[in-house]
Amino acid sequence: MINRRTALKQTALAATALAGTGTLPALAQNAPPAPPAAPTGPFTLPPLPYPADALEPAIDARTMEIHHGKHHAAYVAGLNRAVAGHPDLAAKPVETLLRQLQSLPEDIRTAVRNHGGGHANHSLFWPSLKKGGGAPSGELARALDTAFGSFNAFQQQFTQAAMGVFGSGWAWLTWDGTRLRIESLPNQDSPFSQGRVPLLGLDVWEHAYYLKYQNRRADYVAAFYTIINWEFVAARFREARA
Ligand code: MN
């Protein structure tokens, strides 16, 4: 039976043996290899098109910093991990990957859906916001009137879509090739994967608003209407129909 003193002695002897006989390098060789460095591309985090505090008070600076610098960055990293070892896919724009989701290799399909969707959705979100939003004009304004009855009716229906997201997701204004639609999609699912072009999206994940609004999603949605960059949305609308 090994008593405590014997055990201590054996431990000490073992330590001496390790220190004295060159066993340490052997142990190091048996250690698991260091994990490969995380891929830094091909997808990259686009810079915010304005300072983090530009959208105050609708969206506070701290939320912008974390949302862009941590959440969006994590989607970019996840997408890069997913396409590592798939040079053919890594060469395609993320929108193309999302349109072709069903034809992607099964083992990376979910990762591209989540992280690729997250990257595409947020890349669209930042430039669609600006200080002092206003209202749409021109062709887009007429198209919104035709599709939804009026700009007010558009806002009501879009708000309903945003408030109706259970859990995490987005409300979307999309173009389906024929008409404008309002819809909501769960998680980071992209309208591209539904065969539609996203024109304007509202992120209603709690990470988008919880620091300032806590559970008051309705207040966040109301504030969103004061910071929509309608010129950007109109340009996407023109491109989608071209
Ligand atoms: Mn988000």
PDB file of C-alpha atoms and ligand atoms in Angstrom:
ATOM      1  CA  MET A   1       0.000   0.000   0.000  1.00  0.00           C
ATOM      2  CA  ILE A   2       1.385   3.411  -0.933  1.00  0.00           C
ATOM      3  CA  ASN A   3       1.214   5.823   1.970  1.00  0.00           C
ATOM      4  CA  ARG A   4       1.391   9.568   1.547  1.00  0.00           C
ATOM      5  CA  ARG A   5       5.105   9.783   2.261  1.00  0.00           C
ATOM      6  CA  THR A   6       5.903   7.161  -0.353  1.00  0.00           C
ATOM      7  CA  ALA A   7       3.717   8.904  -2.862  1.00  0.00           C
ATOM      8  CA  LEU A   8       5.464  12.224  -2.259  1.00  0.00           C
ATOM      9  CA  LYS A   9       8.833  10.563  -2.591  1.00  0.00           C
ATOM     10  CA  GLN A  10       7.847   8.943  -5.866  1.00  0.00           C
ATOM     11  CA  THR A  11       6.567  12.243  -7.181  1.00  0.00           C
ATOM     12  CA  ALA A  12       9.843  13.908  -6.255  1.00  0.00           C
ATOM     13  CA  LEU A  13      11.822  11.144  -7.932  1.00  0.00           C
ATOM     14  CA  ALA A  14       9.718  11.393 -11.037  1.00  0.00           C
ATOM     15  CA  ALA A  15      10.269  15.143 -11.162  1.00  0.00           C
ATOM     16  CA  THR A  16      14.003  14.637 -10.814  1.00  0.00           C
ATOM     17  CA  ALA A  17      13.949  12.082 -13.578  1.00  0.00           C
ATOM     18  CA  LEU A  18      12.057  14.455 -15.853  1.00  0.00           C
ATOM     19  CA  ALA A  19      14.446  17.290 -15.132  1.00  0.00           C
ATOM     20  CA  GLY A  20      17.566  15.223 -15.487  1.00  0.00           C
ATOM     21  CA  THR A  21      17.125  12.834 -18.355  1.00  0.00           C
ATOM     22  CA  GLY A  22      15.952  14.872 -21.250  1.00  0.00           C
ATOM     23  CA  THR A  23      12.405  13.608 -20.980  1.00  0.00           C
ATOM     24  CA  LEU A  24      10.906  17.069 -21.240  1.00  0.00           C
ATOM     25  CA  PRO A  25      11.611  17.556 -24.954  1.00  0.00           C
ATOM     26  CA  ALA A  26      10.068  14.153 -25.577  1.00  0.00           C
ATOM     27  CA  LEU A  27       6.930  15.231 -23.729  1.00  0.00           C
ATOM     28  CA  ALA A  28       6.788  18.403 -25.782  1.00  0.00           C
ATOM     29  CA  GLN A  29       6.946  16.349 -28.945  1.00  0.00           C
ATOM     30  CA  ASN A  30       3.986  14.313 -27.749  1.00  0.00           C
ATOM     31  CA  ALA A  31       1.945  17.422 -26.978  1.00  0.00           C
ATOM     32  CA  PRO A  32      -0.915  18.058 -29.398  1.00  0.00           C
ATOM     33  CA  PRO A  33       0.125  20.347 -32.269  1.00  0.00           C
ATOM     34  CA  ALA A  34      -0.803  23.994 -31.897  1.00  0.00           C
ATOM     35  CA  PRO A  35      -4.112  24.675 -33.669  1.00  0.00           C
ATOM     36  CA  PRO A  36      -3.661  26.343 -37.057  1.00  0.00           C
ATOM     37  CA  ALA A  37      -4.111  30.097 -36.988  1.00  0.00           C
ATOM     38  CA  ALA A  38      -7.682  31.166 -37.750  1.00  0.00           C
ATOM     39  CA  PRO A  39      -8.018  32.084 -41.428  1.00  0.00           C
ATOM     40  CA  THR A  40      -8.009  35.837 -41.928  1.00  0.00           C
ATOM     41  CA  GLY A  41      -9.748  35.768 -45.304  1.00  0.00           C
ATOM     42  CA  PRO A  42     -11.003  35.802 -47.920  1.00  0.00           C
ATOM     43  CA  PHE A  43     -13.939  37.559 -46.243  1.00  0.00           C
ATOM     44  CA  THR A  44     -13.201  40.697 -44.245  1.00  0.00           C
ATOM     45  CA  LEU A  45     -15.100  42.928 -41.862  1.00  0.00           C
ATOM     46  CA  PRO A  46     -16.110  46.102 -43.722  1.00  0.00           C
ATOM     47  CA  PRO A  47     -15.419  49.245 -41.712  1.00  0.00           C
ATOM     48  CA  LEU A  48     -18.388  51.110 -40.289  1.00  0.00           C
ATOM     49  CA  PRO A  49     -19.241  53.880 -42.769  1.00  0.00           C
ATOM     50  CA  TYR A  50     -19.529  56.391 -39.876  1.00  0.00           C
ATOM     51  CA  PRO A  51     -18.229  56.817 -36.317  1.00  0.00           C
ATOM     52  CA  ALA A  52     -19.759  54.437 -33.753  1.00  0.00           C
ATOM     53  CA  ASP A  53     -21.644  57.303 -32.090  1.00  0.00           C
ATOM     54  CA  ALA A  54     -23.057  58.701 -35.349  1.00  0.00           C
ATOM     55  CA  LEU A  55     -26.508  57.197 -34.824  1.00  0.00           C
ATOM     56  CA  GLU A  56     -26.984  58.384 -31.242  1.00  0.00           C
ATOM     57  CA  PRO A  57     -29.489  58.494 -29.656  1.00  0.00           C
ATOM     58  CA  ALA A  58     -31.306  55.903 -31.816  1.00  0.00           C
ATOM     59  CA  ILE A  59     -28.405  53.445 -31.511  1.00  0.00           C
ATOM     60  CA  ASP A  60     -25.806  54.060 -28.799  1.00  0.00           C
ATOM     61  CA  ALA A  61     -22.077  53.963 -29.509  1.00  0.00           C
ATOM     62  CA  ARG A  62     -21.339  51.004 -27.214  1.00  0.00           C
ATOM     63  CA  THR A  63     -23.945  48.862 -28.966  1.00  0.00           C
ATOM     64  CA  MET A  64     -22.491  49.830 -32.354  1.00  0.00           C
ATOM     65  CA  GLU A  65     -18.947  48.964 -31.244  1.00  0.00           C
ATOM     66  CA  ILE A  66     -19.908  45.543 -29.916  1.00  0.00           C
ATOM     67  CA  HIS A  67     -22.377  44.795 -32.707  1.00  0.00           C
ATOM     68  CA  HIS A  68     -19.921  45.641 -35.465  1.00  0.00           C
ATOM     69  CA  GLY A  69     -16.582  44.845 -33.830  1.00  0.00           C
ATOM     70  CA  LYS A  70     -17.588  41.623 -32.081  1.00  0.00           C
ATOM     71  CA  HIS A  71     -20.785  40.163 -33.550  1.00  0.00           C
ATOM     72  CA  HIS A  72     -20.254  41.005 -37.211  1.00  0.00           C
ATOM     73  CA  ALA A  73     -16.556  40.154 -36.873  1.00  0.00           C
ATOM     74  CA  ALA A  74     -17.496  36.739 -35.476  1.00  0.00           C
ATOM     75  CA  TYR A  75     -19.713  36.023 -38.499  1.00  0.00           C
ATOM     76  CA  VAL A  76     -16.836  36.935 -40.823  1.00  0.00           C
ATOM     77  CA  ALA A  77     -14.490  34.632 -38.905  1.00  0.00           C
ATOM     78  CA  GLY A  78     -17.048  31.826 -38.939  1.00  0.00           C
ATOM     79  CA  LEU A  79     -17.555  32.177 -42.683  1.00  0.00           C
ATOM     80  CA  ASN A  80     -13.792  32.101 -43.290  1.00  0.00           C
ATOM     81  CA  ARG A  81     -13.525  28.916 -41.200  1.00  0.00           C
ATOM     82  CA  ALA A  82     -16.370  27.382 -43.185  1.00  0.00           C
ATOM     83  CA  VAL A  83     -14.813  27.983 -46.612  1.00  0.00           C
ATOM     84  CA  ALA A  84     -11.257  27.118 -45.549  1.00  0.00           C
ATOM     85  CA  GLY A  85     -10.258  24.183 -47.742  1.00  0.00           C
ATOM     86  CA  HIS A  86     -12.882  25.091 -50.372  1.00  0.00           C
ATOM     87  CA  PRO A  87     -11.000  27.491 -52.665  1.00  0.00           C
ATOM     88  CA  ASP A  88     -13.793  27.370 -55.252  1.00  0.00           C
ATOM     89  CA  LEU A  89     -16.319  28.615 -52.680  1.00  0.00           C
ATOM     90  CA  ALA A  90     -13.901  31.024 -51.024  1.00  0.00           C
ATOM     91  CA  ALA A  91     -13.597  32.841 -54.361  1.00  0.00           C
ATOM     92  CA  LYS A  92     -17.324  33.584 -54.599  1.00  0.00           C
ATOM     93  CA  PRO A  93     -19.127  36.607 -53.175  1.00  0.00           C
ATOM     94  CA  VAL A  94     -21.096  35.783 -50.041  1.00  0.00           C
ATOM     95  CA  GLU A  95     -24.350  36.692 -51.833  1.00  0.00           C
ATOM     96  CA  THR A  96     -23.640  33.956 -54.390  1.00  0.00           C
ATOM     97  CA  LEU A  97     -22.955  31.390 -51.658  1.00  0.00           C
ATOM     98  CA  LEU A  98     -26.266  32.289 -50.008  1.00  0.00           C
ATOM     99  CA  ARG A  99     -28.193  32.063 -53.297  1.00  0.00           C
ATOM    100  CA  GLN A 100     -26.666  28.609 -53.868  1.00  0.00           C
ATOM    101  CA  LEU A 101     -27.011  27.394 -50.292  1.00  0.00           C
ATOM    102  CA  GLN A 102     -28.748  24.151 -51.271  1.00  0.00           C
ATOM    103  CA  SER A 103     -25.918  23.144 -53.601  1.00  0.00           C
ATOM    104  CA  LEU A 104     -23.132  23.701 -51.075  1.00  0.00           C
ATOM    105  CA  PRO A 105     -21.402  20.696 -49.483  1.00  0.00           C
ATOM    106  CA  GLU A 106     -23.621  19.509 -46.661  1.00  0.00           C
ATOM    107  CA  ASP A 107     -20.916  19.716 -44.007  1.00  0.00           C
ATOM    108  CA  ILE A 108     -20.531  23.491 -44.414  1.00  0.00           C
ATOM    109  CA  ARG A 109     -24.074  24.428 -45.464  1.00  0.00           C
ATOM    110  CA  THR A 110     -25.275  25.349 -41.978  1.00  0.00           C
ATOM    111  CA  ALA A 111     -22.123  27.343 -41.217  1.00  0.00           C
ATOM    112  CA  VAL A 112     -22.491  29.350 -44.442  1.00  0.00           C
ATOM    113  CA  ARG A 113     -26.190  29.840 -43.759  1.00  0.00           C
ATOM    114  CA  ASN A 114     -25.501  31.223 -40.278  1.00  0.00           C
ATOM    115  CA  HIS A 115     -22.139  32.973 -40.635  1.00  0.00           C
ATOM    116  CA  GLY A 116     -22.429  33.874 -44.307  1.00  0.00           C
ATOM    117  CA  GLY A 117     -25.935  35.125 -43.661  1.00  0.00           C
ATOM    118  CA  GLY A 118     -24.700  37.089 -40.663  1.00  0.00           C
ATOM    119  CA  HIS A 119     -21.891  38.636 -42.718  1.00  0.00           C
ATOM    120  CA  ALA A 120     -24.173  39.574 -45.640  1.00  0.00           C
ATOM    121  CA  ASN A 121     -26.989  40.874 -43.438  1.00  0.00           C
ATOM    122  CA  HIS A 122     -24.746  43.108 -41.345  1.00  0.00           C
ATOM    123  CA  SER A 123     -22.789  44.317 -44.390  1.00  0.00           C
ATOM    124  CA  LEU A 124     -26.112  45.586 -45.711  1.00  0.00           C
ATOM    125  CA  PHE A 125     -27.285  46.933 -42.353  1.00  0.00           C
ATOM    126  CA  TRP A 126     -24.516  49.485 -41.657  1.00  0.00           C
ATOM    127  CA  PRO A 127     -24.771  51.503 -44.884  1.00  0.00           C
ATOM    128  CA  SER A 128     -28.571  51.428 -44.768  1.00  0.00           C
ATOM    129  CA  LEU A 129     -28.435  53.627 -41.654  1.00  0.00           C
ATOM    130  CA  LYS A 130     -27.474  57.262 -41.301  1.00  0.00           C
ATOM    131  CA  LYS A 131     -28.065  60.187 -38.998  1.00  0.00           C
ATOM    132  CA  GLY A 132     -31.294  61.971 -39.934  1.00  0.00           C
ATOM    133  CA  GLY A 133     -33.244  59.471 -41.984  1.00  0.00           C
ATOM    134  CA  GLY A 134     -36.191  61.252 -43.545  1.00  0.00           C
ATOM    135  CA  ALA A 135     -38.479  59.526 -45.986  1.00  0.00           C
ATOM    136  CA  PRO A 136     -38.047  57.822 -49.350  1.00  0.00           C
ATOM    137  CA  SER A 137     -38.583  59.829 -52.525  1.00  0.00           C
ATOM    138  CA  GLY A 138     -38.912  59.257 -56.253  1.00  0.00           C
ATOM    139  CA  GLU A 139     -39.372  55.837 -57.745  1.00  0.00           C
ATOM    140  CA  LEU A 140     -38.923  53.954 -54.461  1.00  0.00           C
ATOM    141  CA  ALA A 141     -41.550  56.118 -52.739  1.00  0.00           C
ATOM    142  CA  ARG A 142     -44.020  55.396 -55.550  1.00  0.00           C
ATOM    143  CA  ALA A 143     -43.227  51.672 -55.445  1.00  0.00           C
ATOM    144  CA  LEU A 144     -43.790  51.569 -51.668  1.00  0.00           C
ATOM    145  CA  ASP A 145     -47.143  53.335 -52.141  1.00  0.00           C
ATOM    146  CA  THR A 146     -48.145  50.861 -54.848  1.00  0.00           C
ATOM    147  CA  ALA A 147     -47.075  47.796 -52.875  1.00  0.00           C
ATOM    148  CA  PHE A 148     -48.352  48.745 -49.426  1.00  0.00           C
ATOM    149  CA  GLY A 149     -50.859  51.554 -49.928  1.00  0.00           C
ATOM    150  CA  SER A 150     -48.832  54.387 -48.404  1.00  0.00           C
ATOM    151  CA  PHE A 151     -45.567  55.052 -46.627  1.00  0.00           C
ATOM    152  CA  ASN A 152     -47.415  54.926 -43.312  1.00  0.00           C
ATOM    153  CA  ALA A 153     -48.902  51.564 -44.212  1.00  0.00           C
ATOM    154  CA  PHE A 154     -45.433  50.335 -45.187  1.00  0.00           C
ATOM    155  CA  GLN A 155     -44.111  51.393 -41.771  1.00  0.00           C
ATOM    156  CA  GLN A 156     -46.980  49.676 -39.979  1.00  0.00           C
ATOM    157  CA  GLN A 157     -46.481  46.413 -41.840  1.00  0.00           C
ATOM    158  CA  PHE A 158     -42.695  46.528 -41.446  1.00  0.00           C
ATOM    159  CA  THR A 159     -43.101  47.195 -37.720  1.00  0.00           C
ATOM    160  CA  GLN A 160     -45.448  44.225 -37.463  1.00  0.00           C
ATOM    161  CA  ALA A 161     -42.862  42.023 -39.162  1.00  0.00           C
ATOM    162  CA  ALA A 162     -40.125  43.256 -36.804  1.00  0.00           C
ATOM    163  CA  MET A 163     -42.260  42.817 -33.708  1.00  0.00           C
ATOM    164  CA  GLY A 164     -43.446  39.404 -34.879  1.00  0.00           C
ATOM    165  CA  VAL A 165     -39.985  37.851 -34.965  1.00  0.00           C
ATOM    166  CA  PHE A 166     -39.979  35.300 -32.161  1.00  0.00           C
ATOM    167  CA  GLY A 167     -36.484  35.120 -30.745  1.00  0.00           C
ATOM    168  CA  SER A 168     -33.713  36.282 -33.065  1.00  0.00           C
ATOM    169  CA  GLY A 169     -34.080  37.369 -36.653  1.00  0.00           C
ATOM    170  CA  TRP A 170     -34.626  40.217 -39.072  1.00  0.00           C
ATOM    171  CA  ALA A 171     -37.460  42.124 -40.701  1.00  0.00           C
ATOM    172  CA  TRP A 172     -36.892  42.695 -44.412  1.00  0.00           C
ATOM    173  CA  LEU A 173     -38.019  44.793 -47.314  1.00  0.00           C
ATOM    174  CA  THR A 174     -37.200  42.650 -50.339  1.00  0.00           C
ATOM    175  CA  TRP A 175     -37.603  42.588 -54.102  1.00  0.00           C
ATOM    176  CA  ASP A 176     -38.765  39.259 -55.516  1.00  0.00           C
ATOM    177  CA  GLY A 177     -38.229  40.161 -59.157  1.00  0.00           C
ATOM    178  CA  THR A 178     -41.776  41.372 -59.577  1.00  0.00           C
ATOM    179  CA  ARG A 179     -42.810  43.213 -56.457  1.00  0.00           C
ATOM    180  CA  LEU A 180     -41.724  44.618 -53.110  1.00  0.00           C
ATOM    181  CA  ARG A 181     -42.362  42.405 -50.097  1.00  0.00           C
ATOM    182  CA  ILE A 182     -42.154  42.713 -46.341  1.00  0.00           C
ATOM    183  CA  GLU A 183     -41.128  39.565 -44.553  1.00  0.00           C
ATOM    184  CA  SER A 184     -39.300  38.330 -41.513  1.00  0.00           C
ATOM    185  CA  LEU A 185     -36.695  35.600 -41.409  1.00  0.00           C
ATOM    186  CA  PRO A 186     -35.279  33.788 -38.378  1.00  0.00           C
ATOM    187  CA  ASN A 187     -31.687  33.927 -37.157  1.00  0.00           C
ATOM    188  CA  GLN A 188     -29.284  35.065 -39.914  1.00  0.00           C
ATOM    189  CA  ASP A 189     -31.250  33.524 -42.777  1.00  0.00           C
ATOM    190  CA  SER A 190     -30.738  35.665 -45.869  1.00  0.00           C
ATOM    191  CA  PRO A 191     -33.422  36.748 -48.338  1.00  0.00           C
ATOM    192  CA  PHE A 192     -30.889  35.750 -51.036  1.00  0.00           C
ATOM    193  CA  SER A 193     -31.453  32.115 -50.014  1.00  0.00           C
ATOM    194  CA  GLN A 194     -35.202  32.645 -50.589  1.00  0.00           C
ATOM    195  CA  GLY A 195     -34.545  33.887 -54.130  1.00  0.00           C
ATOM    196  CA  ARG A 196     -35.117  37.521 -53.237  1.00  0.00           C
ATOM    197  CA  VAL A 197     -32.987  40.650 -53.059  1.00  0.00           C
ATOM    198  CA  PRO A 198     -32.771  42.309 -49.632  1.00  0.00           C
ATOM    199  CA  LEU A 199     -33.256  46.083 -49.902  1.00  0.00           C
ATOM    200  CA  LEU A 200     -33.564  47.043 -46.235  1.00  0.00           C
ATOM    201  CA  GLY A 201     -33.222  44.909 -43.125  1.00  0.00           C
ATOM    202  CA  LEU A 202     -33.806  45.534 -39.457  1.00  0.00           C
ATOM    203  CA  ASP A 203     -31.791  43.417 -37.065  1.00  0.00           C
ATOM    204  CA  VAL A 204     -34.014  42.484 -34.122  1.00  0.00           C
ATOM    205  CA  TRP A 205     -31.546  40.184 -32.385  1.00  0.00           C
ATOM    206  CA  GLU A 206     -31.276  41.345 -28.790  1.00  0.00           C
ATOM    207  CA  HIS A 207     -27.561  42.076 -29.382  1.00  0.00           C
ATOM    208  CA  ALA A 208     -28.726  44.909 -31.677  1.00  0.00           C
ATOM    209  CA  TYR A 209     -30.593  46.837 -29.005  1.00  0.00           C
ATOM    210  CA  TYR A 210     -30.512  45.285 -25.528  1.00  0.00           C
ATOM    211  CA  LEU A 211     -27.882  47.571 -23.938  1.00  0.00           C
ATOM    212  CA  LYS A 212     -30.014  50.646 -24.555  1.00  0.00           C
ATOM    213  CA  TYR A 213     -33.561  49.337 -24.906  1.00  0.00           C
ATOM    214  CA  GLN A 214     -33.502  46.109 -22.869  1.00  0.00           C
ATOM    215  CA  ASN A 215     -36.852  44.398 -23.581  1.00  0.00           C
ATOM    216  CA  ARG A 216     -38.375  47.410 -25.346  1.00  0.00           C
ATOM    217  CA  ARG A 217     -38.055  46.233 -28.924  1.00  0.00           C
ATOM    218  CA  ALA A 218     -40.906  48.501 -30.026  1.00  0.00           C
ATOM    219  CA  ASP A 219     -38.908  51.596 -29.004  1.00  0.00           C
ATOM    220  CA  TYR A 220     -35.887  50.344 -30.942  1.00  0.00           C
ATOM    221  CA  VAL A 221     -38.029  49.713 -34.030  1.00  0.00           C
ATOM    222  CA  ALA A 222     -39.563  53.197 -33.759  1.00  0.00           C
ATOM    223  CA  ALA A 223     -36.083  54.738 -33.488  1.00  0.00           C
ATOM    224  CA  PHE A 224     -34.944  52.795 -36.566  1.00  0.00           C
ATOM    225  CA  TYR A 225     -37.299  54.863 -38.762  1.00  0.00           C
ATOM    226  CA  THR A 226     -35.370  58.023 -37.813  1.00  0.00           C
ATOM    227  CA  ILE A 227     -32.042  56.667 -39.139  1.00  0.00           C
ATOM    228  CA  ILE A 228     -32.867  54.906 -42.428  1.00  0.00           C
ATOM    229  CA  ASN A 229     -30.604  55.887 -45.326  1.00  0.00           C
ATOM    230  CA  TRP A 230     -33.325  55.937 -47.984  1.00  0.00           C
ATOM    231  CA  GLU A 231     -30.917  57.011 -50.737  1.00  0.00           C
ATOM    232  CA  PHE A 232     -29.012  53.779 -50.134  1.00  0.00           C
ATOM    233  CA  VAL A 233     -32.224  51.719 -50.194  1.00  0.00           C
ATOM    234  CA  ALA A 234     -33.327  53.452 -53.407  1.00  0.00           C
ATOM    235  CA  ALA A 235     -29.979  52.674 -55.051  1.00  0.00           C
ATOM    236  CA  ARG A 236     -30.345  48.989 -54.138  1.00  0.00           C
ATOM    237  CA  PHE A 237     -33.885  49.036 -55.526  1.00  0.00           C
ATOM    238  CA  ARG A 238     -32.599  50.449 -58.852  1.00  0.00           C
ATOM    239  CA  GLU A 239     -29.824  47.821 -59.005  1.00  0.00           C
ATOM    240  CA  ALA A 240     -32.199  44.972 -58.165  1.00  0.00           C
ATOM    241  CA  ARG A 241     -34.416  45.849 -61.101  1.00  0.00           C
ATOM    242  CA  ALA A 242     -31.610  46.583 -63.578  1.00  0.00           C
TER     243      ALA A 242
HETATM  244 MN    MN B   1     -26.741  41.753 -35.466  1.00  0.00          MN
END
